Short mmCIF file of C-alpha atoms in Angstrom, two decimals:
data_model
loop_
_atom_site.label_atom_id
_atom_site.label_comp_id
_atom_site.label_asym_id
_atom_site.label_seq_id
_atom_site.Cartn_x
_atom_site.Cartn_y
_atom_site.Cartn_z
CA UNK A 17 0.00 0.00 0.00
CA UNK A 18 1.40 3.38 -1.00
CA UNK A 19 0.64 6.13 1.53
CA UNK A 20 -1.00 9.39 0.57
CA UNK A 21 1.47 12.25 0.19
CA UNK A 22 0.30 15.67 1.26
CA UNK A 23 2.15 18.56 -0.40
CA UNK A 24 2.61 21.51 1.93
CA UNK A 25 3.61 24.58 -0.07
CA UNK A 26 5.45 27.28 1.84
CA UNK A 27 5.47 30.73 0.26
CA UNK A 28 6.76 34.09 1.47
CA UNK A 29 9.21 34.59 4.32
CA UNK A 30 9.01 34.56 8.11
CA UNK A 31 9.11 37.96 9.79
CA UNK A 32 12.21 38.70 11.87
CA UNK A 33 10.18 38.37 15.09
CA UNK A 34 8.94 34.88 14.23
CA UNK A 35 10.73 31.56 14.76
CA UNK A 36 10.51 28.16 13.12
CA UNK A 37 8.69 27.02 16.26
CA UNK A 38 5.94 29.55 15.55
CA UNK A 39 5.81 28.22 11.99
CA UNK A 40 5.62 24.57 13.00
CA UNK A 41 2.86 25.27 15.53
CA UNK A 42 0.76 26.72 12.70
CA UNK A 43 1.66 23.79 10.45
CA UNK A 44 0.68 21.37 13.24
CA UNK A 45 -2.64 23.16 13.77
CA UNK A 46 -3.41 22.98 10.03
CA UNK A 47 -2.36 19.36 9.53
CA UNK A 48 -4.24 18.16 12.63
CA UNK A 49 -7.33 19.86 11.24
CA UNK A 50 -7.22 17.85 7.99
CA UNK A 51 -5.84 14.64 9.52
CA UNK A 52 -2.57 13.19 8.25
CA UNK A 53 -2.19 10.00 10.29
CA UNK A 54 -0.54 7.36 8.12
CA UNK A 55 0.35 9.94 5.46
CA UNK A 56 3.59 11.51 4.28
CA UNK A 57 3.96 15.30 4.25
CA UNK A 58 6.38 16.84 1.75
CA UNK A 59 7.22 20.51 2.14
CA UNK A 60 7.90 22.48 -1.03
CA UNK A 61 7.60 25.96 -2.48
CA UNK A 62 9.77 29.05 -2.84
CA UNK A 63 9.48 29.82 0.87
CA UNK A 64 11.52 26.74 1.78
CA UNK A 65 14.66 28.37 0.33
CA UNK A 66 14.55 30.96 3.14
CA UNK A 67 14.50 28.29 5.87
CA UNK A 68 17.75 27.10 7.41
CA UNK A 69 18.49 23.41 7.83
CA UNK A 70 17.76 23.85 11.56
CA UNK A 71 14.36 25.39 10.72
CA UNK A 72 13.56 22.48 8.41
CA UNK A 73 14.67 19.97 11.06
CA UNK A 74 12.40 21.64 13.62
CA UNK A 75 9.43 21.25 11.27
CA UNK A 76 10.26 17.68 10.21
CA UNK A 77 10.91 16.57 13.80
CA UNK A 78 7.44 17.73 14.87
CA UNK A 79 5.95 15.05 12.61
CA UNK A 80 4.59 13.00 15.56
CA UNK A 81 2.80 16.11 16.82
CA UNK A 82 1.09 16.80 13.50
CA UNK A 83 0.34 13.12 13.15
CA UNK A 84 2.05 12.16 9.89
CA UNK A 85 4.23 9.12 9.32
CA UNK A 86 6.96 11.43 8.03
CA UNK A 87 7.47 15.10 7.26
CA UNK A 88 10.34 15.89 4.90
CA UNK A 89 12.04 18.48 2.74
CA UNK A 90 13.61 17.32 -0.53
CA UNK A 91 17.35 17.98 -0.81
CA UNK A 92 18.48 21.32 -2.26
CA UNK A 93 21.72 23.32 -2.50
CA UNK A 94 21.35 24.43 1.13
CA UNK A 95 21.30 20.77 2.21
CA UNK A 96 24.55 20.09 0.34
CA UNK A 97 26.02 23.29 1.83
CA UNK A 98 25.14 21.86 5.28
CA UNK A 99 27.10 18.69 4.43
CA UNK A 100 30.13 20.87 3.65
CA UNK A 101 29.73 22.89 6.85
CA UNK A 102 29.65 19.72 8.92
CA UNK A 103 32.98 18.45 7.60
CA UNK A 104 32.12 16.28 4.60
CA UNK A 105 34.79 16.55 1.93
CA UNK A 106 34.08 18.17 -1.42
CA UNK A 107 34.29 14.90 -3.34
CA UNK A 108 31.63 13.33 -1.13
CA UNK A 109 29.36 16.39 -1.41
CA UNK A 110 29.79 16.38 -5.18
CA UNK A 111 28.84 12.70 -5.42
CA UNK A 112 25.75 13.26 -3.25
CA UNK A 113 24.62 16.19 -5.37
CA UNK A 114 25.31 14.39 -8.67
CA UNK A 115 23.46 11.28 -7.54
CA UNK A 116 20.41 13.24 -6.38
CA UNK A 117 20.29 15.30 -9.57
CA UNK A 118 20.65 12.19 -11.77
CA UNK A 119 17.70 10.60 -9.97
CA UNK A 120 15.59 13.79 -10.02
CA UNK A 121 15.69 14.02 -6.22
CA UNK A 122 17.45 17.40 -6.06
CA UNK A 123 15.19 20.44 -5.83
CA UNK A 124 15.58 24.10 -6.70
CA UNK A 125 12.98 25.72 -4.45
CA UNK A 126 13.13 28.92 -6.52
CA UNK A 127 11.77 26.96 -9.50
CA UNK A 128 8.03 27.63 -9.41
CA UNK A 129 7.41 24.85 -11.95
CA UNK A 130 8.46 22.22 -9.38
CA UNK A 131 5.13 20.82 -8.30
CA UNK A 132 4.96 17.03 -8.05
CA UNK A 133 1.62 15.26 -7.98
CA UNK A 134 0.30 15.12 -4.42
CA UNK A 135 -2.82 13.58 -2.92
CA UNK A 136 -3.69 17.01 -1.56
CA UNK A 137 -1.92 20.38 -1.43
CA UNK A 138 -2.00 22.96 1.36
CA UNK A 139 -0.43 26.40 0.98
CA UNK A 140 0.85 28.59 3.80
CA UNK A 141 2.09 32.15 3.42
CA UNK A 142 4.87 32.33 5.99
CA UNK A 143 4.54 36.11 6.22
CA UNK A 144 1.22 35.54 8.05
CA UNK A 145 2.85 33.58 10.90
CA UNK A 146 2.80 35.31 14.28
CA UNK A 147 4.56 34.49 17.56
CA UNK A 148 2.59 31.77 19.33
CA UNK A 149 2.56 28.98 21.88
CA UNK A 150 0.59 25.76 22.02
CA UNK A 151 -1.32 23.88 24.62
CA UNK A 152 -1.75 23.70 27.43
CA UNK A 153 -2.54 20.06 26.74
CA UNK A 154 -2.26 19.43 22.98
CA UNK A 155 0.29 20.68 20.42
CA UNK A 156 -2.38 21.55 17.86
CA UNK A 157 -4.02 24.06 20.23
CA UNK A 158 -1.99 27.03 18.98
CA UNK A 159 -2.48 30.39 20.67
CA UNK A 160 -1.26 33.74 19.31
CA UNK A 161 0.89 35.41 21.96
CA UNK A 162 -1.26 38.53 21.56
CA UNK A 163 -4.31 36.59 22.82
CA UNK A 164 -2.57 34.38 25.40
CA UNK A 165 -3.71 36.36 28.46
CA UNK A 166 -7.37 36.29 27.41
CA UNK A 167 -7.17 32.62 26.36
CA UNK A 168 -5.73 31.68 29.76
CA UNK A 169 -8.43 33.59 31.64
CA UNK A 170 -11.19 32.05 29.52
CA UNK A 171 -9.92 28.52 30.09
CA UNK A 172 -9.07 28.80 33.78
CA UNK A 173 -12.70 28.39 34.87
CA UNK A 174 -13.90 26.42 31.84
CA UNK A 175 -14.93 22.85 32.53
CA UNK A 176 -12.06 20.37 32.31
CA UNK A 177 -11.41 19.57 28.66
CA UNK A 178 -8.66 19.97 26.10
CA UNK A 179 -8.06 23.50 27.35
CA UNK A 180 -10.30 23.99 30.38
CA UNK A 181 -8.92 23.67 33.92
CA UNK A 182 -12.15 23.68 35.93
CA UNK A 183 -10.98 26.13 38.60
CA UNK A 184 -13.95 27.37 40.61
CA UNK A 185 -14.65 31.09 40.14
CA UNK A 186 -14.28 31.73 43.86
CA UNK A 187 -10.81 30.10 43.81
CA UNK A 188 -9.41 32.21 40.97
CA UNK A 189 -8.29 35.08 43.21
CA UNK A 190 -6.88 32.93 46.03
CA UNK A 191 -3.29 33.70 46.95
CA UNK A 192 -0.52 31.24 47.61
CA UNK A 193 2.30 32.51 49.79
CA UNK A 194 5.82 31.54 48.78
CA UNK A 195 8.82 31.97 51.09
CA UNK A 196 12.47 31.66 50.23
CA UNK A 197 14.77 32.80 53.00
CA UNK A 198 13.68 36.29 53.99
CA UNK A 199 11.80 36.80 50.72
CA UNK A 200 8.03 36.38 50.69
CA UNK A 201 5.87 36.49 47.58
CA UNK A 202 2.31 35.84 46.54
CA UNK A 203 1.21 33.67 43.66
CA UNK A 204 -2.18 33.54 42.01
CA UNK A 205 -3.43 31.59 39.02
CA UNK A 206 -1.43 32.82 36.05
CA UNK A 207 1.43 34.30 38.07
CA UNK A 208 3.94 31.96 36.49
#
């Protein structure tokens, strides 16, 4: 049985204030929504060229969180550059690149005509990604940092669920006293 392959096209660039973690949380949210269990996810598109190998690794390594069997980025010139930077000799890097090109496994992400046949294609404009966190219980429950305070307050007293904590309204303002040496502090829900 051949698995379905979902093409995930990345266009645009991440803003300077956004990290690959913010990007992968959005990717996880989107892929969980459509369901990719037992499927492969291949990332492509001109936006990939702007991602470092570390960024790509962050996204691929979150594959269990978004539910796919594998998430991968086809090899490009930046991948071969990484091999050089990590001490592989030029002859080895040349052989790798030649082999991949000969077998049509080497990608130029700037080539807009590169669009293999996929079971389904999603597109994400990376310029729309904002700083975010996920949780508190599931990785696909992404929260924009700008709405985190309100989200926390809404879920504090919500019935226990994916996000709700079930704290009684009358307990929300209770203080916990913390002592360390001569220092004394108060903690409430959301202090940390």
